[in-house]
Coordinates of C-alpha atoms and ligand atoms in Angstrom, one line a residue:
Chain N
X1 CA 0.0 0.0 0.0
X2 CA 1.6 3.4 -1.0
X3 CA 1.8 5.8 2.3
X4 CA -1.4 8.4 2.3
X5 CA -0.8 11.7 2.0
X6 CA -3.6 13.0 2.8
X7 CA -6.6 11.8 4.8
X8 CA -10.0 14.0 5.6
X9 CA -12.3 13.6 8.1
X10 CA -16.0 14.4 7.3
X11 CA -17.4 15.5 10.7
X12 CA -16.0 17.6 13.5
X13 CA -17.0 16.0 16.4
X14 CA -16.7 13.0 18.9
X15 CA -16.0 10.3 16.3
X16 CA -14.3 12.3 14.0
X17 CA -12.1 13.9 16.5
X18 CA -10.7 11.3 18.3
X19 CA -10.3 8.7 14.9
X20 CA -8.0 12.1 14.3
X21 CA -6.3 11.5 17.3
X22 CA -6.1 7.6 17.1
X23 CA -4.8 8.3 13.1
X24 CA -1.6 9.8 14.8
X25 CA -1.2 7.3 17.8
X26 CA -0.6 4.7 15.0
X27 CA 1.7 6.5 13.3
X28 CA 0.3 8.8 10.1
X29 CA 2.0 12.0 9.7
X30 CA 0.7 12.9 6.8
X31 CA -1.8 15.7 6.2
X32 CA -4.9 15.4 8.2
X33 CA -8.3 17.6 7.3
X34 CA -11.2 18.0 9.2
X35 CA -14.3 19.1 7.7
X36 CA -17.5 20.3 9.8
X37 CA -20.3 22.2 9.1
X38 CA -21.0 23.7 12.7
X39 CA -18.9 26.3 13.9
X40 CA -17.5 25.3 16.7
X41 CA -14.8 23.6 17.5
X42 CA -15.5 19.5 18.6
X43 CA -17.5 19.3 21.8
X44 CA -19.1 16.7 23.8
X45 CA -22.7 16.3 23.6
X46 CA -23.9 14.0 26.7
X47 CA -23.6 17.3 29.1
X48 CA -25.9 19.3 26.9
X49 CA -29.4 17.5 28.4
X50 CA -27.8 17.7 31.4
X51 CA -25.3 20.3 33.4
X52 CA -25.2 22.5 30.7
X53 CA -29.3 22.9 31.5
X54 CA -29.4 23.1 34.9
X55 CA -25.7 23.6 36.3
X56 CA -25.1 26.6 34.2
X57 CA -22.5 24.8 32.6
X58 CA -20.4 27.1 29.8
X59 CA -19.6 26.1 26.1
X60 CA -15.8 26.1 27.5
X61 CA -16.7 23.1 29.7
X62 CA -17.8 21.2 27.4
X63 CA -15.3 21.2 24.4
X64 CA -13.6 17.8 24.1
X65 CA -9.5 18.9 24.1
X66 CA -7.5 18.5 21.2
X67 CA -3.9 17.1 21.9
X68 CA -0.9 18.8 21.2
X69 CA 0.8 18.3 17.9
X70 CA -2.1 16.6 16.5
X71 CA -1.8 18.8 13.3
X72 CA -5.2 19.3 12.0
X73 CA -6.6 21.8 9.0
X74 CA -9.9 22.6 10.5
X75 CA -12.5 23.4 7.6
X76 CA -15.4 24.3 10.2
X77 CA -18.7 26.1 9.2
X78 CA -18.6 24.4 5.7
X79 CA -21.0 21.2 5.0
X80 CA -19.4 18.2 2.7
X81 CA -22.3 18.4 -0.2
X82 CA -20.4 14.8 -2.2
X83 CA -18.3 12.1 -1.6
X84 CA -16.8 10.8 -4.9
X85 CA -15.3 7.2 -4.3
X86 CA -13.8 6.5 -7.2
X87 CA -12.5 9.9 -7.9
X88 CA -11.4 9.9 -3.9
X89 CA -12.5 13.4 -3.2
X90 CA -14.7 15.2 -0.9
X91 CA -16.9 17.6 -2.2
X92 CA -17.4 20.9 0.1
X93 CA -20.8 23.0 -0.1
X94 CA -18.1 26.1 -1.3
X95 CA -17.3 24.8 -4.0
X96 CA -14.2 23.1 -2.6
X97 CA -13.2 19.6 -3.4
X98 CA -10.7 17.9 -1.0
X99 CA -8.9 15.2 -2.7
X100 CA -7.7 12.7 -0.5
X101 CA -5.8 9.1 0.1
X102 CA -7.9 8.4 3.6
X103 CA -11.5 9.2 4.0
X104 CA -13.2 9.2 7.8
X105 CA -16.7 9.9 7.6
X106 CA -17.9 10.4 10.6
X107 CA -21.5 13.3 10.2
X108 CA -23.0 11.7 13.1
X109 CA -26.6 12.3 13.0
X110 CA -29.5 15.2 14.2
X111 CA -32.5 15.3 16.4
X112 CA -35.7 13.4 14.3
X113 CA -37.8 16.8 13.5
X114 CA -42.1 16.5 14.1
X115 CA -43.2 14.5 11.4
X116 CA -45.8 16.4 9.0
X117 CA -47.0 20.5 10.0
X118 CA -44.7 23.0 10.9
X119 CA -44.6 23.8 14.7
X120 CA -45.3 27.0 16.5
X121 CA -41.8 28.8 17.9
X122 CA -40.8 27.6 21.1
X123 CA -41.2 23.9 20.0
X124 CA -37.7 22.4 19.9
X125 CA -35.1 19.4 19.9
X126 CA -31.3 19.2 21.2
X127 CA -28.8 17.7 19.6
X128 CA -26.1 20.3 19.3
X129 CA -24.7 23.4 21.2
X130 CA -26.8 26.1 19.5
X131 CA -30.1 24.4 20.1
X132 CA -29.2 23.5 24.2
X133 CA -28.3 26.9 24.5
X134 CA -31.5 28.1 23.5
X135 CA -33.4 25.7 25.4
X136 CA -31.2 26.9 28.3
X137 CA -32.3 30.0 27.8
X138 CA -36.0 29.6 27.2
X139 CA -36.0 27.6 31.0
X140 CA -34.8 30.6 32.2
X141 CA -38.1 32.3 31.3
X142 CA -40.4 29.5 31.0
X143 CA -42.3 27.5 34.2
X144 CA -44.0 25.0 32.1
X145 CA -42.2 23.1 29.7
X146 CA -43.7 20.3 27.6
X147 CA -40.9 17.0 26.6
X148 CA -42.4 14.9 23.9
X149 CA -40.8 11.5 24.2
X150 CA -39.2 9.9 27.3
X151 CA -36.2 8.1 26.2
X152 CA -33.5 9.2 27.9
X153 CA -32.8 12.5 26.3
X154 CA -36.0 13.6 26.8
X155 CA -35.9 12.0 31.0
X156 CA -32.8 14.0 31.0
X157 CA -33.9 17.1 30.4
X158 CA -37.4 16.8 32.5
X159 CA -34.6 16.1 35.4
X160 CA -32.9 19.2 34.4
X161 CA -35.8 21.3 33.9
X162 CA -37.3 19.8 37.4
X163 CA -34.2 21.1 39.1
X164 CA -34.5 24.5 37.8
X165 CA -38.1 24.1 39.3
X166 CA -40.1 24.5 36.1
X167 CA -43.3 22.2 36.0
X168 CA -43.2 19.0 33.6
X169 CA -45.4 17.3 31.4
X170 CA -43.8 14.0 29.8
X171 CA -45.3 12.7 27.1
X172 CA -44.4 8.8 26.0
X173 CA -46.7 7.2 23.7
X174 CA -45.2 3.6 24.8
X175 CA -46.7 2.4 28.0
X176 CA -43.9 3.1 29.5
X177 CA -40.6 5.1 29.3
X178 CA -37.5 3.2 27.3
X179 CA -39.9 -0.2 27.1
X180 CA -38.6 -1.0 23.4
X181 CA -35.1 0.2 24.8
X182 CA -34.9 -1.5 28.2
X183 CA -38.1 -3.4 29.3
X184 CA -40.9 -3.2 31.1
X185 CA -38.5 -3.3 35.0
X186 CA -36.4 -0.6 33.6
X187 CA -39.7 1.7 32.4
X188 CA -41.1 1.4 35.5
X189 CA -38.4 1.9 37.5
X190 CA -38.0 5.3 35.1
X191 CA -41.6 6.0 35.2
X192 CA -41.6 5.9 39.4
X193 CA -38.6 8.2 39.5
X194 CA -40.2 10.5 37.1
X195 CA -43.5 11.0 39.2
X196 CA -41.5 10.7 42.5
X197 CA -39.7 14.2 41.0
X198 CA -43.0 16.0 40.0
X199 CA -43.0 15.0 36.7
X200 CA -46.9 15.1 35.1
X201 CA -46.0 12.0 33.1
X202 CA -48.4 10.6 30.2
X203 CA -48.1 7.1 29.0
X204 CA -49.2 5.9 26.1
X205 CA -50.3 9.0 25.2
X206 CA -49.3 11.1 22.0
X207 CA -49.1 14.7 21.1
X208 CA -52.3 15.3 18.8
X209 CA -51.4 18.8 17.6
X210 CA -49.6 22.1 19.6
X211 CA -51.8 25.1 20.1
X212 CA -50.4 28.7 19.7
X213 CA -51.3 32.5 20.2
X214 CA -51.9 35.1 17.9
X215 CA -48.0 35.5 17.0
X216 CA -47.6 31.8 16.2
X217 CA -46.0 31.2 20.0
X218 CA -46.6 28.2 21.4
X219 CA -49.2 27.9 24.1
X220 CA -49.4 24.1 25.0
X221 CA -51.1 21.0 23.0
X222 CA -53.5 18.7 22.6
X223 CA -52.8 14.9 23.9
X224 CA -54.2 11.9 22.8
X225 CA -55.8 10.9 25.9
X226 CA -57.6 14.0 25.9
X227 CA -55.6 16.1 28.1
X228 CA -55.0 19.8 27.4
X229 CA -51.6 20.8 28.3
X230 CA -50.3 24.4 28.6
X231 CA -46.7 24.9 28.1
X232 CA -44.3 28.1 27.0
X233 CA -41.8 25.5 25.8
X234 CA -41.6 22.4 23.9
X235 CA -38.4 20.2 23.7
X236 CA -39.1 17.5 21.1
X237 CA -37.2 14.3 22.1
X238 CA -38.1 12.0 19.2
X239 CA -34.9 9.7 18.5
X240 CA -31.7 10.6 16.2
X241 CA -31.7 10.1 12.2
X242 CA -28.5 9.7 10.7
X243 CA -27.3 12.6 8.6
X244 CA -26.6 10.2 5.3
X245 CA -28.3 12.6 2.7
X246 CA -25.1 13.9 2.0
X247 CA -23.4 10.7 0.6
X248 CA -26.5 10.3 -2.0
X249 CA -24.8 9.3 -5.4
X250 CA -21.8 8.3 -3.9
X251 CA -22.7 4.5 -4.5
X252 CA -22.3 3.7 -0.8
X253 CA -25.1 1.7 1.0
X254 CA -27.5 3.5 3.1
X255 CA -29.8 2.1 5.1
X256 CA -31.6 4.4 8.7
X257 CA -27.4 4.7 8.6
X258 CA -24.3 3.8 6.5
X259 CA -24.1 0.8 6.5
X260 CA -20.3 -0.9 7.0
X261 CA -18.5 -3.7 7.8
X262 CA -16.9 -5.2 10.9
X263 CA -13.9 -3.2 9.8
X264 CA -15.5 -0.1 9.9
X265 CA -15.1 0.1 5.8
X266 CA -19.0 1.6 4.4
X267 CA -19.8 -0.8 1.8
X268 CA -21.1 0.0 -2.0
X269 CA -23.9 -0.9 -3.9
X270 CA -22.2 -4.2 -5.2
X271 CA -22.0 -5.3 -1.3
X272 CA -17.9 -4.7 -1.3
X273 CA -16.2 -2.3 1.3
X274 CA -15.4 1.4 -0.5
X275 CA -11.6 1.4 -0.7
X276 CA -9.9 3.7 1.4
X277 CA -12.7 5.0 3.6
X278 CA -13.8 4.1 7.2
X279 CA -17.0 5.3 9.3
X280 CA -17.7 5.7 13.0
X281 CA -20.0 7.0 15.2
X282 CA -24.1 7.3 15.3
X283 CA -23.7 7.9 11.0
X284 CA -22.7 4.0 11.0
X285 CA -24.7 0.8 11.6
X286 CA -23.0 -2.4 11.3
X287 CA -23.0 -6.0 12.0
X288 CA -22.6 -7.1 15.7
X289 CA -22.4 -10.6 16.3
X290 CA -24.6 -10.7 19.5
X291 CA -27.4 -9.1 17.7
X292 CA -26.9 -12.6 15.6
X293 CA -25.2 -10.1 13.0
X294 CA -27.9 -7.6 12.1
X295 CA -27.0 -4.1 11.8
X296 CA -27.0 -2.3 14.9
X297 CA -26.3 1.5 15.7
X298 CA -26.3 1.9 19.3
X299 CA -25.8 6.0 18.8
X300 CA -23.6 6.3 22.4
X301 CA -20.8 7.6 23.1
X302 CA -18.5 4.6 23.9
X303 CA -19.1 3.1 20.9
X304 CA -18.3 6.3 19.3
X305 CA -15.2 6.8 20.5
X306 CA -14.3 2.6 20.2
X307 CA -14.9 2.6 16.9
X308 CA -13.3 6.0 15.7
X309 CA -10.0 4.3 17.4
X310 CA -11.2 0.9 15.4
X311 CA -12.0 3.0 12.1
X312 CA -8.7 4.6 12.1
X313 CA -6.6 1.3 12.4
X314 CA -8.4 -0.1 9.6
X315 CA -7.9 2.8 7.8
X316 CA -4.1 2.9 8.0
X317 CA -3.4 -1.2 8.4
X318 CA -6.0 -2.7 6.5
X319 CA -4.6 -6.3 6.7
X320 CA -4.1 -7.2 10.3
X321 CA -7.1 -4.7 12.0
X322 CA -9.6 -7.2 14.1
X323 CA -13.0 -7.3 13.7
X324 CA -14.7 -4.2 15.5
X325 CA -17.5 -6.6 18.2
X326 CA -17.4 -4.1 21.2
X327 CA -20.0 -4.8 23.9
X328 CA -21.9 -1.2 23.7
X329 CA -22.1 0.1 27.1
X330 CA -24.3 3.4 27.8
X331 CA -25.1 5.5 30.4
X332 CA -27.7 8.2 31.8
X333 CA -28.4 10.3 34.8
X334 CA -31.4 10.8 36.0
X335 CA -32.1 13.0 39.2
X336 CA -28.6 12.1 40.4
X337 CA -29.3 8.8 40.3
X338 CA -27.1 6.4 37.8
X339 CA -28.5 4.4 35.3
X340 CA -25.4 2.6 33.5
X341 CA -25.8 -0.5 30.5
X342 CA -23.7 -3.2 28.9
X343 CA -24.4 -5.1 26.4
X344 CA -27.6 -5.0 24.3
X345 CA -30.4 -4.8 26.2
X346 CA -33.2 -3.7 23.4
X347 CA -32.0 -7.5 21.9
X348 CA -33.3 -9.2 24.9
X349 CA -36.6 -11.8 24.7
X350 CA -36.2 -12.0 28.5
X351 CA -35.4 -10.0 31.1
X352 CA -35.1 -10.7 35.0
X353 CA -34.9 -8.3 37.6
X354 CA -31.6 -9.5 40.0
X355 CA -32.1 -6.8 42.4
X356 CA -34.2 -3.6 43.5
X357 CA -34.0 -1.4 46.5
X358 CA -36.4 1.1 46.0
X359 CA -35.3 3.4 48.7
X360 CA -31.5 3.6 47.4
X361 CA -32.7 3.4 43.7
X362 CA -30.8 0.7 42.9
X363 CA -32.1 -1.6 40.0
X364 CA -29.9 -4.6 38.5
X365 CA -31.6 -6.1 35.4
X366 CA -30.3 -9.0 33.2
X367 CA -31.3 -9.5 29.5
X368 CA -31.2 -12.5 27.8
X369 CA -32.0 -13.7 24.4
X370 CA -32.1 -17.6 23.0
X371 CA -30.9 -17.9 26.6
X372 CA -27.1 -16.3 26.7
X373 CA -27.0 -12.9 28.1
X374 CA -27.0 -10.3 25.5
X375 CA -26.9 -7.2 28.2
X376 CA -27.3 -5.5 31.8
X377 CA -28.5 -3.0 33.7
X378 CA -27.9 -0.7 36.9
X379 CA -29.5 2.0 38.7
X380 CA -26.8 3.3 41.0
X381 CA -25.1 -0.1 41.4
X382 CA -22.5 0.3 38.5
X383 CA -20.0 -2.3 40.1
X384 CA -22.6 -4.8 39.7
X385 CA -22.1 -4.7 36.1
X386 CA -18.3 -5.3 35.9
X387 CA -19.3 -9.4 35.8
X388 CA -21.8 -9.4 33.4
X389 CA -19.5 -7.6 30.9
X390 CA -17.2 -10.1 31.2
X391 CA -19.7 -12.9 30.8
X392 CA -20.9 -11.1 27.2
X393 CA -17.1 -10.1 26.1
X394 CA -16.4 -14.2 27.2
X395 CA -19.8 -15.3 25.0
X396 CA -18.5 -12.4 22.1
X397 CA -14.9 -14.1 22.5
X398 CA -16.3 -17.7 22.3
X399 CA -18.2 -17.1 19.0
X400 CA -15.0 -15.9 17.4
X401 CA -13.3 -18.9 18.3
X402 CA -16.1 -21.2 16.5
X403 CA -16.4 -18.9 13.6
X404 CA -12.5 -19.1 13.0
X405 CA -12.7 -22.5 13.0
X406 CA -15.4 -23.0 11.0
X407 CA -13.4 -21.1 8.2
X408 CA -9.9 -23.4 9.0
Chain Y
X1 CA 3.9 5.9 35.6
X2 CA 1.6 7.3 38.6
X3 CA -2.0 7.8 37.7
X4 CA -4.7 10.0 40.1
X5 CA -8.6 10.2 39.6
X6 CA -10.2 12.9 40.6
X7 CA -12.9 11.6 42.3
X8 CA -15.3 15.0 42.4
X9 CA -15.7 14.2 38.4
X10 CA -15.8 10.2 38.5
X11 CA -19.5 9.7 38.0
X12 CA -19.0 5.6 38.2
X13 CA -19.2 5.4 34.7
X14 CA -17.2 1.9 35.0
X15 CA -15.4 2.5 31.4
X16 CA -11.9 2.3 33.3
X17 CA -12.8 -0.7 35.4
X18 CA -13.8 -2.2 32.0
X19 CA -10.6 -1.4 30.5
X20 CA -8.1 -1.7 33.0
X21 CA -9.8 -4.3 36.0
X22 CA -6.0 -4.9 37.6
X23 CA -6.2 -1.1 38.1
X24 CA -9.5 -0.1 38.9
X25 CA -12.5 -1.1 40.8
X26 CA -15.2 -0.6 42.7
X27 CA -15.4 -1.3 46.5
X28 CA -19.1 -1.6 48.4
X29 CA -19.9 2.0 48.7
X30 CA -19.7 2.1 44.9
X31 CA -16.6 4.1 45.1
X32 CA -14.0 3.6 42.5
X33 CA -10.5 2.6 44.2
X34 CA -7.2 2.6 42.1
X35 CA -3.7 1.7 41.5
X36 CA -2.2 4.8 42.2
X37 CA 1.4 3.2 40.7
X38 CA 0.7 0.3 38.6
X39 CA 2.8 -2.0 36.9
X40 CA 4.5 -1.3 33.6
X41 CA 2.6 -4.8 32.4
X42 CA -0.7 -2.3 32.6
X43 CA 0.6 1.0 31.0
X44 CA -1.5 0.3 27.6
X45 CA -4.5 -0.8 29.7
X46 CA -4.3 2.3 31.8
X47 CA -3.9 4.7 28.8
X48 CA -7.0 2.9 27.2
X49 CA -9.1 3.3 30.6
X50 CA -7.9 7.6 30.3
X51 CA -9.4 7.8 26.7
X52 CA -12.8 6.0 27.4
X53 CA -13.8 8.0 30.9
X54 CA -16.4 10.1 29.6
X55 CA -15.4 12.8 32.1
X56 CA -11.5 12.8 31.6
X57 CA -11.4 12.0 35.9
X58 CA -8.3 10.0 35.2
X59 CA -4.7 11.7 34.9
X60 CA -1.9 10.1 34.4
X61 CA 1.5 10.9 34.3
X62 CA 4.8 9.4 32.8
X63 CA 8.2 10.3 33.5
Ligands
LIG501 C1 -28.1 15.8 24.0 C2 -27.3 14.5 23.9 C3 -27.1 13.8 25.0 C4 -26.4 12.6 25.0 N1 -26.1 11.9 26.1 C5 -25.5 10.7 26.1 C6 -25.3 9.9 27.3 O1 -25.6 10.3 28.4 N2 -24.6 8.8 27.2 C7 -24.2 8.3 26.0 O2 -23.6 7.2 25.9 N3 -24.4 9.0 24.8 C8 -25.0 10.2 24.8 N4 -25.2 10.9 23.7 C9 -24.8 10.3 22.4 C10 -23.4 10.8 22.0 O3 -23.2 12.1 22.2 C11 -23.2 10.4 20.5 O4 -23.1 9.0 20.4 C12 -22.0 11.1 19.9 O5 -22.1 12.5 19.9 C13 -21.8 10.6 18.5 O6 -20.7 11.3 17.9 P1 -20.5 11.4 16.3 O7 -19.3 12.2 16.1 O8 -20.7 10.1 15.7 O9 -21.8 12.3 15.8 P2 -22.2 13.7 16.2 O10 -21.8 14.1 17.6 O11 -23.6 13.8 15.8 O12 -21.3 14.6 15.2 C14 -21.4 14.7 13.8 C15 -20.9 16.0 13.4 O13 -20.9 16.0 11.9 C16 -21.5 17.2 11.5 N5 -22.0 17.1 10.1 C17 -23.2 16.5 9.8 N6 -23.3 16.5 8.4 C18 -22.2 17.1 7.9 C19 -21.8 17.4 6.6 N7 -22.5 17.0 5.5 N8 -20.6 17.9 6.5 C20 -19.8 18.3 7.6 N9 -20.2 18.0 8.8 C21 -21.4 17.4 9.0 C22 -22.5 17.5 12.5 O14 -23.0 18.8 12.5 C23 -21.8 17.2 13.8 O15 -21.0 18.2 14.2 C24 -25.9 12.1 23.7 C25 -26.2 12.8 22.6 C26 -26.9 14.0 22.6 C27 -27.2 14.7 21.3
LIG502 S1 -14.3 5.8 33.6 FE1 -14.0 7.8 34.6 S2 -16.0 8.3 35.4 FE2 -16.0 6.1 35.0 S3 -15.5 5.1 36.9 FE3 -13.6 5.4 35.7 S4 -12.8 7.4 36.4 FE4 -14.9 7.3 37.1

């Protein structure tokens, strides 16, 4: 393989960033781009449902450091438009086209808008620093806020909002918070510590349509089950889609994500992995042996940075890089108390609950699917999960072994 | 190498006890407990466990 010269990185943030980083740990010293279309330099996003609401938290606190000597051209403020594969260049919405040796793409994905009308102002979503700070700022002068879906962005920010003393309404049209996510133990356990903070939480309930005034501000909505809510604010909490619009035409396989290989390589329309280009982050779904090797995307923040490390070793030594089978892990905070994940728990067909002290919040769950554990969870009881990590990374490791020797 | 987590910012998110167990733990109060000078046969794990803590609470430094 001839040395690259130059590699860009589409995407300025968590997985781009640090598969920048990783690029240099193994060794490339040639010249490294990175392309993003906010402004701002890389920062992290968990804090942004969470101190950056409620513990006045500053953008400085939050920006993810950049290494010394890392050697980066920065191309902020500028969307990619066009990938060419075959061409190897990187089209930029100025016009611009970045020829390189070494592709990362890495454009993560954005809050999923309201489907259908447009929505009265003051109806929102958060997925980057712009839109928290306005939501930050519309707390400040708001005492009822309304949070349409209560996965665990939108749990984090009724927490935040409940801090800062502004009255709740949670609207979830599953019966119960993160069920598809986590199961039934888990959503209750979530739905309890909701209502125990004041929260006016609606299950199976769905926003019918918002109302606003005479200036087209939002005044509240309409639910499902009838109730009329009145709310200032609106934080829509609807799930992530992938932002893979960009890469239309360029012959790579989209599917709710790019969808790659266990190297991290995005694969064409003939089912072969793109040459010299790598993915990470919550743009990329890919197959995961646990899941039985159906594409997953678990869109967190370990997996984000795993795989940019994972991306850019495939990248620079395609021959000897292993397979990229983390086991996801994820975490949330809810009203201080510690909800932490491993494994896979939205596979599971089973799920026990180990262990629940009410009074502490502590919750262990195990998930289990065709019978092997597939995933765990804790409520202020992380050390609990140390063992059942090892008993999916021993279960992940054992497969390998039989797969290997199926191909010998 | 002597490594110090500040344990104001450790939030237990366990991604250091995952990657380096010789090194970190947890002990009953859910506290994390560490290594402070840990053998040169867990350098690479310790440097993994520093770039997955979500909250950078680990420092480390080599002479
Ligand atoms: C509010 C919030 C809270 C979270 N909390 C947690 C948590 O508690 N725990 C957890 O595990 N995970 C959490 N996550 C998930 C975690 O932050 C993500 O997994 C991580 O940000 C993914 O990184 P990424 O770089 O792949 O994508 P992103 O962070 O989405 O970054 C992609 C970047 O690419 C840019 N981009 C998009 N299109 C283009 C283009 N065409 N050209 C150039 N640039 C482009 C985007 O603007 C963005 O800057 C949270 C996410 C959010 C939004
Ligand atoms: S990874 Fe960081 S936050 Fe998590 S337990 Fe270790 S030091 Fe604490």
């Amino acid at each position: 393989m001839s040395p690259l010269r130059r590699v860009v990185v589409v995407g300025a943030s968590l997985a781009g960033l640090r598969a920048a980083e990783a690029l240099r740990r193994y060794g490339y010293a040639g010249e490294l781009v990175l392309v993003g279309d906010e402004p701002h330099m890389p920062y992290d996003r968990p804090p942004l449902t969470k101190q950056f609401l409620n513990d006045g938290w500053r953008p400085e606190q939050i920006a993810l450091p950049i290494p010394p000597g890392l050697d980066i051209t920065w191309r902020l403020g500028v969307p990619a438009s066009g990938l060419d594969v075959a061409d190897r260049a990187v089209r930029l919405a100025d016009g611009a086209r970045l020829h390189y040796d070494g592709v990362v793409l890495a454009t993560g994905a954005r809050a999923r808008p309201w489907p259908g009308h447009p929505v009265p102002a003051g109806v929102r979503t958060i997925r980057g620093l712009d839109d928290a700070a306005a939501v930050a700022e519309a707390l400040s002068r708001t005492r009822r806020l309304l949070i349409v879906g209560a996965g665990f962005l939108g749990g984090e920010v009724a927490a935040a909002a409940r801090a800062l003393g502004v009255a709740v309404t949670l609207v979830e049209h599953q019966e119960f918070p993160l069920l598809a996510q986590t199961g039934p133990h888990v959503g209750r356990f979530v739905a309890a510590l909701h209502r125990a903070n004041g929260v006016d939480l609606h299950l199976g309930s769905r926003v019918q349509g918002f109302t606003s005034n005479g200036r087209g501000e939002l005044t509240g909505a309409e639910l499902t089950d009838g109730t009329q809510v009145e709310a200032g604010l609106a934080v829509l909490a609807l799930g992530a889609t992938p932002n893979i619009e960009w890469l239309a035409g360029s012959g790579l396989v989209t599917d709710r994500g790019l969808v790659c290989d266990e190297h991290c390589r995005p694969l064409r329309d003939d089912r072969l992995p793109a040459p010299d280009a790598v993915a990470a982050g919550d743009l990329t779904r890919w197959p995961h042996p646990l899941a039985g090797n159906e594409l997953i995307s678990p869109g967190h923040w370990s997996n984000t940075v795993e795989q940019a490390t994972a991306a850019a070793r495939a990248l620079l030594k395609p021959d000897t890089a292993p397979a990229y089978r983390p086991v996801p892990s994820f975490w949330s905070d809810l009203y201080g108390v510690r909800i932490r994940s491993v494994g896979l728990p939205h596979l599971a067909d089973a799920s026990e609950v180990v262990d629940h002290d009410p009074a502490a919040h502590r919750l262990i769950v195990a998930y289990h699917r065709n019978g092997p554990l597939v995933g765990a969870l804790t409520a202020n009881r992380t050390s609990q999960l140390v063992p059942y990590r090892a008993e999916i990374q021993r279960h992940l490791d054992s497969r390998r072994t039989r797969t290997r020797s199926v191909q010998d | 190498m002597t490594v110090i987590v500040d344990l104001n910012l450790c939030q237990n998110h366990g991604q250091c006890v995952y990657a380096a167990p010789e090194v970190f733990a947890f002990d009953e109060e859910e506290t994390l407990t560490y290594q402070p000078e840990p053998p040169e046969s867990q350098h690479d794990r310790v440097r993994a466990a520093v770039a997955a803590c979500p909250v950078r609470a680990i420092l480390v430094s080599e002479p």
